[in-house]
Amino acid sequence: MEVFNTFVELVPRIFWSMWVSIGFALLFNTPRRALWITGVLGGIGWSVKFMLLGTVMPEQIVITSFFGACVVGFLGVYFAHRVHTPPIVFTIPAVINMIPGKFGYEFMMGLMEIVTVSGTHEENLDMIFKTIKLGLQTGFITLCLAFGVIAPMLLFNTYTVKGKDLNAFIKRRLGRAGKEKEK
């Protein structure tokens, strides 16, 4: 029953994360032929982050954000060849739904509270540590999103997809691995 409740909770969130990605893609003038890919990547990336956060890596939001962005980046390189569009055009809007807005807001509110200090020494120290933690989390999540999206492009050396076929690249790599195992 708990799995069903999680699924029921997950479907609307995936739906809205897809539309958030498409909305930002429209703001960034992503070509219409790539809008559906942006939505799919936004839903998949957010789902990976959510599922890892809820199961394998609870409370590891920085690492799960990185993995979600990496999945978006790898799939973006794959789909870029299919729609003849640079991968960055739809990978950046696809990860915007994973930006830590709540942490950033709480960090800014914590800074405001620090400026207007009133309370005991222990309360103030606790507030300062909490604010620093929120600021670091916000910064690291944002960095992980950027690195997660760009890592596949650096790995495959694909700033453009012209003249490159990811399927052929994978077959070549797997072919080499198979030949090395036979030796």
Coordinates of N, CA, C and O in Angstrom, one line a residue:
M1 N 0.8 -1.2 0.0 CA 0.0 0.0 0.0 C 0.9 1.3 0.0 O 0.5 2.2 -0.6
E2 N 2.0 1.2 0.7 CA 2.9 2.3 0.8 C 3.5 2.7 -0.6 O 3.7 3.8 -0.9
V3 N 3.8 1.6 -1.4 CA 4.3 1.9 -2.7 C 3.3 2.6 -3.6 O 3.6 3.5 -4.3
F4 N 2.0 2.2 -3.5 CA 1.0 2.8 -4.2 C 0.9 4.3 -3.8 O 0.7 5.1 -4.7
N5 N 0.9 4.6 -2.5 CA 0.8 6.0 -2.1 C 2.0 6.8 -2.6 O 1.8 8.0 -3.0
T6 N 3.2 6.2 -2.6 CA 4.4 6.9 -3.2 C 4.2 7.2 -4.7 O 4.5 8.2 -5.2
F7 N 3.6 6.2 -5.4 CA 3.4 6.3 -6.8 C 2.4 7.4 -7.1 O 2.6 8.2 -8.0
V8 N 1.3 7.4 -6.3 CA 0.3 8.4 -6.4 C 0.8 9.8 -6.2 O 0.5 10.8 -6.8
E9 N 1.7 9.9 -5.2 CA 2.4 11.2 -4.9 C 3.4 11.6 -6.0 O 3.6 12.8 -6.3
L10 N 4.0 10.6 -6.6 CA 5.1 10.9 -7.6 C 4.5 11.4 -8.9 O 5.1 12.3 -9.5
V11 N 3.5 10.8 -9.4 CA 3.0 11.1 -10.7 C 2.7 12.6 -10.9 O 3.1 13.2 -11.9
P12 N 1.9 13.3 -10.0 CA 1.7 14.7 -10.3 C 3.0 15.5 -10.2 O 3.1 16.5 -10.9
R13 N 3.9 15.1 -9.3 CA 5.1 15.9 -9.2 C 6.0 15.8 -10.5 O 6.6 16.7 -11.0
I14 N 6.0 14.6 -11.1 CA 6.7 14.4 -12.4 C 6.0 15.2 -13.5 O 6.7 15.9 -14.2
F15 N 4.7 15.2 -13.5 CA 3.9 16.0 -14.5 C 4.3 17.4 -14.4 O 4.6 18.1 -15.4
W16 N 4.3 18.0 -13.2 CA 4.6 19.4 -13.0 C 6.0 19.7 -13.2 O 6.4 20.8 -13.7
S17 N 6.9 18.8 -12.9 CA 8.4 19.1 -13.2 C 8.6 19.1 -14.7 O 9.4 19.9 -15.2
M18 N 7.8 18.3 -15.4 CA 8.0 18.3 -16.9 C 7.5 19.7 -17.4 O 8.2 20.3 -18.3
W19 N 6.4 20.2 -16.9 CA 5.9 21.5 -17.4 C 6.8 22.7 -17.0 O 6.9 23.7 -17.7
V20 N 7.4 22.6 -15.8 CA 8.3 23.6 -15.4 C 9.5 23.6 -16.4 O 9.9 24.7 -16.8
S21 N 10.0 22.5 -16.7 CA 11.1 22.4 -17.7 C 10.7 23.0 -19.1 O 11.5 23.7 -19.7
I22 N 9.5 22.6 -19.5 CA 9.0 23.1 -20.8 C 8.9 24.7 -20.7 O 9.2 25.4 -21.7
G23 N 8.4 25.2 -19.6 CA 8.2 26.6 -19.5 C 9.5 27.4 -19.6 O 9.6 28.4 -20.2
F24 N 10.5 26.8 -18.9 CA 11.8 27.5 -19.0 C 12.5 27.3 -20.4 O 13.2 28.2 -20.8
A25 N 12.2 26.2 -21.0 CA 12.7 26.0 -22.4 C 12.1 27.0 -23.3 O 12.7 27.6 -24.2
L26 N 10.8 27.4 -23.1 CA 10.2 28.4 -23.9 C 10.8 29.8 -23.6 O 11.0 30.6 -24.6
L27 N 11.2 30.0 -22.4 CA 11.9 31.3 -22.1 C 13.2 31.4 -22.7 O 13.7 32.5 -23.1
F28 N 13.9 30.2 -22.9 CA 15.2 30.2 -23.5 C 15.2 30.0 -25.0 O 16.2 29.7 -25.6
N29 N 14.0 30.1 -25.6 CA 13.9 29.9 -27.0 C 14.4 28.6 -27.6 O 15.0 28.5 -28.6
T30 N 14.1 27.5 -26.8 CA 14.4 26.2 -27.3 C 13.5 25.9 -28.5 O 12.4 26.2 -28.5
P31 N 14.1 25.3 -29.6 CA 13.3 25.0 -30.7 C 12.1 24.1 -30.4 O 12.2 23.2 -29.5
R32 N 11.0 24.3 -31.1 CA 9.8 23.5 -30.8 C 10.0 22.0 -30.9 O 9.4 21.2 -30.2
R33 N 10.9 21.6 -31.8 CA 11.1 20.2 -32.0 C 11.8 19.5 -30.8 O 11.8 18.3 -30.6
A34 N 12.4 20.3 -29.9 CA 13.1 19.8 -28.7 C 12.3 20.1 -27.4 O 12.8 19.6 -26.4
L35 N 11.1 20.7 -27.5 CA 10.4 20.9 -26.3 C 10.0 19.7 -25.6 O 10.0 19.6 -24.3
W36 N 9.5 18.7 -26.3 CA 9.1 17.4 -25.7 C 10.3 16.7 -25.0 O 10.1 16.1 -23.9
I37 N 11.4 16.8 -25.6 CA 12.6 16.2 -25.0 C 13.0 16.9 -23.7 O 13.3 16.3 -22.7
T38 N 12.8 18.3 -23.7 CA 13.1 19.0 -22.4 C 12.1 18.6 -21.3 O 12.6 18.4 -20.2
G39 N 10.9 18.4 -21.7 CA 9.9 17.9 -20.7 C 10.2 16.6 -20.1 O 10.2 16.3 -18.9
V40 N 10.5 15.7 -21.1 CA 10.9 14.3 -20.6 C 12.1 14.3 -19.8 O 12.2 13.6 -18.7
L41 N 13.2 15.0 -20.2 CA 14.4 15.1 -19.4 C 14.1 15.7 -18.0 O 14.7 15.2 -17.0
G42 N 13.3 16.7 -18.0 CA 13.0 17.4 -16.7 C 12.3 16.4 -15.8 O 12.6 16.3 -14.6
G43 N 11.4 15.6 -16.3 CA 10.7 14.6 -15.5 C 11.6 13.5 -15.0 O 11.5 13.1 -13.9
I44 N 12.4 13.0 -15.9 CA 13.3 11.9 -15.6 C 14.4 12.4 -14.6 O 14.6 11.7 -13.6
G45 N 15.0 13.5 -14.8 CA 16.0 14.0 -13.9 C 15.4 14.2 -12.5 O 16.0 13.8 -11.5
W46 N 14.2 14.9 -12.4 CA 13.6 15.1 -11.1 C 13.2 13.8 -10.4 O 13.4 13.6 -9.2
S47 N 12.8 12.8 -11.2 CA 12.4 11.5 -10.7 C 13.6 10.8 -10.1 O 13.5 10.1 -9.1
V48 N 14.7 10.8 -10.8 CA 15.9 10.2 -10.3 C 16.3 10.8 -9.0 O 16.6 10.0 -8.0
K49 N 16.3 12.1 -8.9 CA 16.7 12.8 -7.7 C 15.7 12.3 -6.6 O 16.1 12.0 -5.5
F50 N 14.4 12.4 -6.8 CA 13.4 12.1 -5.8 C 13.5 10.6 -5.4 O 13.4 10.3 -4.2
M51 N 13.7 9.7 -6.3 CA 13.7 8.3 -6.0 C 15.0 7.9 -5.2 O 14.9 7.2 -4.2
L52 N 16.1 8.5 -5.6 CA 17.4 8.3 -4.8 C 17.3 8.9 -3.4 O 17.7 8.3 -2.4
L53 N 16.7 10.1 -3.3 CA 16.5 10.7 -2.0 C 15.6 10.0 -1.1 O 15.8 9.9 0.1
G54 N 14.6 9.3 -1.7 CA 13.6 8.6 -0.9 C 14.0 7.2 -0.5 O 13.4 6.6 0.4
T55 N 15.0 6.6 -1.3 CA 15.3 5.2 -1.0 C 16.8 5.0 -0.7 O 17.1 4.7 0.5
V56 N 17.6 5.1 -1.6 CA 19.0 4.7 -1.4 C 19.8 5.7 -0.6 O 20.7 5.4 0.2
M57 N 19.6 7.0 -0.9 CA 20.5 8.1 -0.2 C 19.6 9.1 0.5 O 19.6 10.3 0.1
P58 N 18.9 8.7 1.5 CA 18.1 9.8 2.2 C 19.0 10.9 2.8 O 20.1 10.6 3.3
E59 N 18.6 12.1 2.7 CA 19.2 13.3 3.3 C 20.6 13.6 2.5 O 21.4 14.3 3.1
Q60 N 20.8 13.0 1.4 CA 21.9 13.3 0.6 C 21.5 14.1 -0.7 O 21.7 13.7 -1.8
I61 N 20.9 15.3 -0.5 CA 20.3 16.0 -1.6 C 21.3 16.5 -2.6 O 21.0 16.6 -3.8
V62 N 22.5 16.8 -2.1 CA 23.6 17.3 -3.1 C 24.0 16.2 -4.1 O 24.0 16.4 -5.3
I63 N 24.2 15.0 -3.5 CA 24.6 13.9 -4.4 C 23.5 13.4 -5.3 O 23.7 13.2 -6.5
T64 N 22.3 13.4 -4.8 CA 21.1 13.0 -5.6 C 20.8 14.0 -6.7 O 20.5 13.6 -7.8
S65 N 21.1 15.3 -6.4 CA 20.9 16.3 -7.4 C 21.9 16.1 -8.5 O 21.6 16.3 -9.7
F66 N 23.1 15.8 -8.1 CA 24.2 15.5 -9.1 C 23.8 14.3 -10.0 O 24.0 14.4 -11.3
F67 N 23.4 13.2 -9.4 CA 23.0 12.1 -10.2 C 21.8 12.4 -11.2 O 21.8 11.9 -12.3
G68 N 20.8 13.1 -10.7 CA 19.7 13.5 -11.5 C 20.2 14.4 -12.7 O 19.7 14.2 -13.8
A69 N 21.1 15.3 -12.4 CA 21.6 16.1 -13.5 C 22.5 15.3 -14.5 O 22.5 15.6 -15.7
C70 N 23.2 14.4 -14.0 CA 24.0 13.5 -14.8 C 23.1 12.7 -15.8 O 23.5 12.6 -17.0
V71 N 22.0 12.2 -15.3 CA 21.1 11.4 -16.1 C 20.6 12.3 -17.2 O 20.5 12.0 -18.4
V72 N 20.2 13.6 -16.8 CA 19.7 14.5 -17.8 C 20.8 14.8 -18.9 O 20.6 14.9 -20.1
G73 N 22.1 15.0 -18.4 CA 23.2 15.3 -19.3 C 23.4 14.1 -20.3 O 23.6 14.4 -21.5
F74 N 23.5 12.9 -19.8 CA 23.7 11.7 -20.7 C 22.6 11.6 -21.7 O 22.8 11.4 -22.9
L75 N 21.3 11.7 -21.2 CA 20.2 11.5 -22.1 C 20.1 12.7 -23.1 O 19.7 12.6 -24.2
G76 N 20.6 13.9 -22.6 CA 20.6 15.1 -23.5 C 21.6 14.9 -24.7 O 21.3 15.3 -25.8
V77 N 22.7 14.3 -24.4 CA 23.7 14.0 -25.5 C 23.1 13.0 -26.4 O 23.2 13.2 -27.7
Y78 N 22.4 12.0 -25.9 CA 21.8 11.0 -26.8 C 20.7 11.7 -27.7 O 20.7 11.5 -28.9
F79 N 19.8 12.5 -27.1 CA 18.7 13.1 -27.8 C 19.2 14.2 -28.7 O 18.5 14.5 -29.7
A80 N 20.3 14.8 -28.4 CA 20.8 15.9 -29.2 C 21.0 15.4 -30.7 O 20.8 16.2 -31.6
H81 N 21.5 14.2 -30.8 CA 21.8 13.7 -32.1 C 20.5 13.4 -32.8 O 20.4 13.6 -34.1
R82 N 19.5 13.0 -32.1 CA 18.2 12.7 -32.7 C 17.4 13.9 -33.2 O 16.7 13.8 -34.2
V83 N 17.5 15.0 -32.6 CA 16.8 16.2 -33.0 C 17.7 17.3 -33.6 O 17.2 18.4 -33.9
H84 N 19.0 17.0 -33.8 CA 19.9 17.9 -34.4 C 19.9 19.2 -33.7 O 19.8 20.3 -34.4
T85 N 20.1 19.2 -32.4 CA 20.2 20.4 -31.6 C 21.3 20.2 -30.6 O 21.5 19.1 -30.1
P86 N 22.0 21.3 -30.3 CA 23.1 21.1 -29.2 C 22.4 20.7 -27.9 O 21.3 21.1 -27.5
P87 N 23.1 19.8 -27.2 CA 22.5 19.3 -25.9 C 22.2 20.3 -24.9 O 21.2 20.2 -24.1
I88 N 23.0 21.3 -24.8 CA 22.8 22.3 -23.8 C 21.5 23.1 -23.9 O 20.9 23.6 -22.9
V89 N 20.9 23.1 -25.1 CA 19.7 23.8 -25.4 C 18.5 23.2 -24.6 O 17.6 23.9 -24.1
F90 N 18.5 21.9 -24.3 CA 17.4 21.3 -23.6 C 17.8 20.7 -22.2 O 17.0 20.4 -21.4
T91 N 19.1 20.6 -22.0 CA 19.5 20.1 -20.7 C 19.4 21.1 -19.6 O 19.1 20.8 -18.4
I92 N 19.8 22.4 -19.9 CA 19.7 23.4 -18.9 C 18.3 23.7 -18.4 O 18.0 23.7 -17.2
P93 N 17.3 23.9 -19.3 CA 15.9 24.0 -18.8 C 15.4 22.8 -18.1 O 14.6 22.9 -17.2
A94 N 16.0 21.6 -18.4 CA 15.5 20.4 -17.8 C 15.9 20.2 -16.3 O 15.3 19.5 -15.6
V95 N 17.0 20.9 -15.9 CA 17.5 20.8 -14.5 C 17.0 22.0 -13.7 O 17.3 22.0 -12.5
I96 N 16.4 23.0 -14.3 CA 16.0 24.1 -13.5 C 15.0 23.7 -12.4 O 15.0 24.3 -11.3
N97 N 14.2 22.7 -12.7 CA 13.3 22.3 -11.6 C 13.9 21.7 -10.4 O 13.3 21.4 -9.4
M98 N 15.2 21.4 -10.5 CA 16.0 20.9 -9.3 C 16.8 21.9 -8.6 O 17.5 21.6 -7.6
I99 N 16.6 23.2 -9.0 CA 17.3 24.3 -8.3 C 16.8 24.4 -6.9 O 15.6 24.4 -6.7
P100 N 17.6 24.5 -5.9 CA 17.2 24.5 -4.5 C 16.6 25.9 -4.0 O 17.2 26.6 -3.3
G101 N 15.4 26.2 -4.5 CA 14.8 27.5 -4.2 C 14.5 27.7 -2.7 O 14.7 28.7 -2.1
K102 N 14.0 26.6 -2.1 CA 13.6 26.7 -0.7 C 14.9 26.9 0.2 O 14.9 27.7 1.1
F103 N 16.0 26.2 -0.1 CA 17.2 26.4 0.7 C 17.8 27.8 0.5 O 18.3 28.4 1.4
G104 N 17.7 28.3 -0.8 CA 18.2 29.6 -1.0 C 17.4 30.7 -0.3 O 17.9 31.6 0.3
Y105 N 16.1 30.5 -0.3 CA 15.2 31.4 0.5 C 15.5 31.4 2.0 O 15.6 32.4 2.6
E106 N 15.6 30.2 2.5 CA 15.9 30.0 4.0 C 17.2 30.6 4.3 O 17.4 31.2 5.4
F107 N 18.2 30.4 3.4 CA 19.5 31.0 3.6 C 19.4 32.5 3.7 O 20.0 33.2 4.6
M108 N 18.7 33.1 2.7 CA 18.6 34.6 2.7 C 17.9 35.1 4.0 O 18.2 36.1 4.6
M109 N 16.8 34.4 4.4 CA 16.1 34.7 5.6 C 17.0 34.6 6.8 O 16.9 35.4 7.8
G110 N 17.9 33.6 6.8 CA 18.8 33.4 7.9 C 19.8 34.6 8.0 O 20.2 35.0 9.1
L111 N 20.3 35.0 6.8 CA 21.1 36.2 6.8 C 20.5 37.4 7.4 O 21.1 38.2 8.1
M112 N 19.2 37.6 7.1 CA 18.4 38.7 7.6 C 18.3 38.6 9.1 O 18.4 39.6 9.8
E113 N 18.1 37.4 9.6 CA 18.0 37.2 11.1 C 19.3 37.5 11.8 O 19.4 38.0 12.9
I114 N 20.4 37.1 11.1 CA 21.8 37.3 11.7 C 22.0 38.8 11.8 O 22.6 39.3 12.8
V115 N 21.6 39.6 10.8 CA 21.7 41.1 10.9 C 20.9 41.7 12.0 O 21.4 42.6 12.7
T116 N 19.8 41.1 12.3 CA 18.9 41.6 13.3 C 19.0 40.7 14.6 O 18.0 40.2 15.0
V117 N 20.2 40.5 15.1 CA 20.4 39.6 16.2 C 19.7 40.0 17.4 O 19.8 41.2 17.9
S118 N 18.9 39.1 18.0 CA 18.3 39.3 19.3 C 18.1 37.9 19.8 O 17.3 37.1 19.3
G119 N 18.7 37.6 20.9 CA 18.5 36.3 21.6 C 19.7 36.0 22.4 O 20.7 36.8 22.5
T120 N 19.7 34.8 22.9 CA 20.9 34.3 23.7 C 22.0 34.0 22.7 O 21.9 33.8 21.5
H121 N 23.2 33.9 23.3 CA 24.4 33.5 22.6 C 24.3 32.2 21.9 O 24.7 32.0 20.7
E122 N 23.7 31.2 22.6 CA 23.6 29.8 22.0 C 22.6 29.8 20.8 O 22.8 29.2 19.8
E123 N 21.5 30.6 21.0 CA 20.5 30.7 19.9 C 21.1 31.3 18.7 O 20.9 30.9 17.5
N124 N 21.9 32.4 18.9 CA 22.5 33.1 17.8 C 23.6 32.2 17.1 O 23.6 32.2 15.8
L125 N 24.4 31.4 17.8 CA 25.3 30.5 17.2 C 24.6 29.4 16.4 O 25.0 29.1 15.3
D126 N 23.5 28.9 17.0 CA 22.7 27.9 16.3 C 22.2 28.5 14.9 O 22.2 27.8 13.9
M127 N 21.7 29.7 15.0 CA 21.1 30.3 13.8 C 22.2 30.6 12.8 O 22.0 30.3 11.6
I128 N 23.4 31.0 13.2 CA 24.5 31.2 12.3 C 25.0 29.9 11.6 O 25.2 29.8 10.4
F129 N 25.1 28.8 12.4 CA 25.5 27.5 11.8 C 24.4 27.0 10.8 O 24.8 26.5 9.8
K130 N 23.1 27.2 11.2 CA 22.1 26.7 10.3 C 22.1 27.5 9.0 O 21.9 27.0 7.9
T131 N 22.3 28.8 9.1 CA 22.4 29.7 7.9 C 23.6 29.3 7.0 O 23.4 29.2 5.8
I132 N 24.7 29.1 7.6 CA 25.9 28.6 6.8 C 25.6 27.3 6.1 O 26.0 27.1 5.0
K133 N 25.0 26.4 6.9 CA 24.7 25.1 6.3 C 23.8 25.2 5.1 O 24.0 24.6 4.0
L134 N 22.7 26.1 5.2 CA 21.8 26.3 4.1 C 22.5 26.9 2.9 O 22.2 26.6 1.8
G135 N 23.4 27.9 3.2 CA 24.1 28.5 2.1 C 25.0 27.6 1.4 O 25.1 27.6 0.1
L136 N 25.7 26.7 2.1 CA 26.6 25.8 1.5 C 25.8 24.7 0.7 O 26.2 24.3 -0.4
Q137 N 24.7 24.3 1.2 CA 23.8 23.3 0.5 C 23.3 23.9 -0.8 O 23.4 23.3 -1.8
T138 N 22.9 25.2 -0.7 CA 22.4 25.8 -1.9 C 23.5 25.9 -3.0 O 23.3 25.6 -4.2
G139 N 24.7 26.4 -2.6 CA 25.8 26.5 -3.5 C 26.2 25.2 -4.1 O 26.5 25.1 -5.3
F140 N 26.4 24.2 -3.2 CA 26.8 22.9 -3.7 C 25.8 22.2 -4.6 O 26.2 21.6 -5.6
I141 N 24.5 22.3 -4.3 CA 23.5 21.8 -5.2 C 23.5 22.4 -6.6 O 23.5 21.8 -7.6
T142 N 23.7 23.7 -6.6 CA 23.7 24.5 -7.8 C 25.0 24.1 -8.6 O 24.9 23.9 -9.9
L143 N 26.1 23.9 -8.0 CA 27.3 23.5 -8.7 C 27.2 22.1 -9.2 O 27.6 21.8 -10.3
C144 N 26.5 21.2 -8.4 CA 26.3 19.8 -8.9 C 25.4 19.7 -10.1 O 25.6 18.9 -10.9
L145 N 24.4 20.6 -10.1 CA 23.5 20.6 -11.3 C 24.3 21.0 -12.5 O 24.2 20.4 -13.6
A146 N 25.2 22.0 -12.4 CA 26.0 22.5 -13.5 C 27.0 21.4 -13.9 O 27.1 21.1 -15.1
F147 N 27.7 20.8 -13.0 CA 28.7 19.8 -13.3 C 28.0 18.5 -13.9 O 28.5 17.9 -14.8
G148 N 26.8 18.2 -13.3 CA 26.1 17.0 -13.8 C 25.7 17.1 -15.3 O 25.7 16.2 -16.0
V149 N 25.2 18.3 -15.6 CA 24.8 18.5 -17.0 C 26.0 18.6 -18.0 O 25.9 18.0 -19.1
I150 N 27.1 19.2 -17.5 CA 28.2 19.3 -18.4 C 29.2 18.1 -18.5 O 29.9 17.9 -19.5
A151 N 29.1 17.3 -17.4 CA 30.0 16.1 -17.4 C 29.9 15.2 -18.6 O 31.0 14.8 -19.2
P152 N 28.7 14.8 -19.0 CA 28.7 13.9 -20.2 C 29.2 14.6 -21.5 O 29.8 13.9 -22.3
M153 N 29.0 15.9 -21.6 CA 29.6 16.6 -22.8 C 31.1 16.6 -22.7 O 31.7 16.5 -23.8
L154 N 31.6 16.7 -21.6 CA 33.1 16.7 -21.4 C 33.6 15.3 -21.6 O 34.6 15.0 -22.3
L155 N 32.9 14.3 -21.1 CA 33.3 12.9 -21.2 C 33.2 12.4 -22.7 O 34.2 11.8 -23.1
F156 N 32.2 12.8 -23.4 CA 32.1 12.4 -24.8 C 32.7 13.4 -25.7 O 32.7 13.2 -26.9
N157 N 33.2 14.5 -25.2 CA 33.8 15.6 -26.0 C 32.8 16.0 -27.1 O 33.1 16.1 -28.3
T158 N 31.6 16.3 -26.7 CA 30.5 16.6 -27.7 C 29.9 18.0 -27.3 O 28.9 18.1 -26.7
Y159 N 30.6 19.1 -27.8 CA 30.0 20.4 -27.6 C 28.9 20.5 -28.8 O 28.0 21.3 -28.7
T160 N 29.1 19.8 -29.8 CA 28.2 19.8 -30.9 C 27.9 18.3 -31.2 O 28.8 17.5 -31.0
V161 N 26.8 18.0 -31.8 CA 26.5 16.6 -32.2 C 26.7 16.4 -33.7 O 26.4 15.3 -34.2
K162 N 27.1 17.4 -34.4 CA 27.3 17.2 -35.8 C 28.4 16.2 -36.1 O 29.5 16.2 -35.6
G163 N 28.0 15.2 -37.0 CA 29.0 14.2 -37.4 C 29.3 13.2 -36.3 O 30.2 12.4 -36.4
K164 N 28.5 13.1 -35.2 CA 28.7 12.2 -34.2 C 27.4 11.4 -34.0 O 26.3 11.9 -34.0
D165 N 27.6 10.1 -33.8 CA 26.5 9.2 -33.5 C 26.8 8.5 -32.2 O 27.7 7.7 -32.1
L166 N 26.0 8.8 -31.2 CA 26.2 8.2 -29.9 C 26.1 6.7 -29.9 O 26.8 6.0 -29.2
N167 N 25.1 6.2 -30.7 CA 25.0 4.7 -30.8 C 26.2 4.1 -31.3 O 26.7 3.0 -30.8
A168 N 26.9 4.7 -32.4 CA 28.1 4.1 -32.9 C 29.2 4.2 -31.9 O 30.0 3.3 -31.7
F169 N 29.3 5.3 -31.1 CA 30.3 5.5 -30.1 C 30.1 4.4 -29.0 O 31.1 3.7 -28.6
I170 N 28.9 4.1 -28.6 CA 28.7 3.1 -27.6 C 29.0 1.7 -28.1 O 29.7 0.9 -27.4
K171 N 28.7 1.4 -29.4 CA 29.0 0.1 -30.0 C 30.5 -0.1 -30.0 O 31.1 -1.2 -29.8
R172 N 31.2 1.0 -30.4 CA 32.7 0.9 -30.5 C 33.3 0.6 -29.1 O 34.2 -0.2 -28.9
R173 N 32.8 1.4 -28.1 CA 33.3 1.2 -26.7 C 33.0 -0.3 -26.2 O 33.9 -0.9 -25.6
L174 N 31.8 -0.7 -26.5 CA 31.4 -2.1 -26.0 C 32.2 -3.1 -26.8 O 32.6 -4.1 -26.3
G175 N 32.4 -2.8 -28.1 CA 33.2 -3.8 -28.9 C 34.6 -3.9 -28.4 O 35.2 -5.0 -28.3
R176 N 35.2 -2.8 -28.0 CA 36.6 -2.8 -27.4 C 36.6 -3.6 -26.1 O 37.5 -4.4 -25.9
A177 N 35.6 -3.4 -25.3 CA 35.6 -4.0 -24.0 C 35.4 -5.5 -24.2 O 36.0 -6.3 -23.5
G178 N 34.6 -5.9 -25.2 CA 34.4 -7.3 -25.5 C 35.6 -8.0 -26.0 O 36.0 -9.1 -25.6
K179 N 36.4 -7.3 -26.8 CA 37.6 -7.8 -27.4 C 38.7 -8.0 -26.3 O 39.5 -8.9 -26.3
E180 N 38.7 -7.0 -25.4 CA 39.7 -7.1 -24.3 C 39.4 -8.2 -23.4 O 40.4 -8.8 -22.8
K181 N 38.2 -8.5 -23.1 CA 37.8 -9.7 -22.3 C 38.2 -11.0 -22.9 O 38.5 -11.9 -22.2
E182 N 38.1 -11.1 -24.2 CA 38.5 -12.3 -24.9 C 39.9 -12.6 -24.8 O 40.4 -13.8 -24.8
K183 N 40.8 -11.6 -24.7 CA 42.2 -11.8 -24.7 C 42.6 -12.3 -23.3 O 42.8 -12.9 -22.6

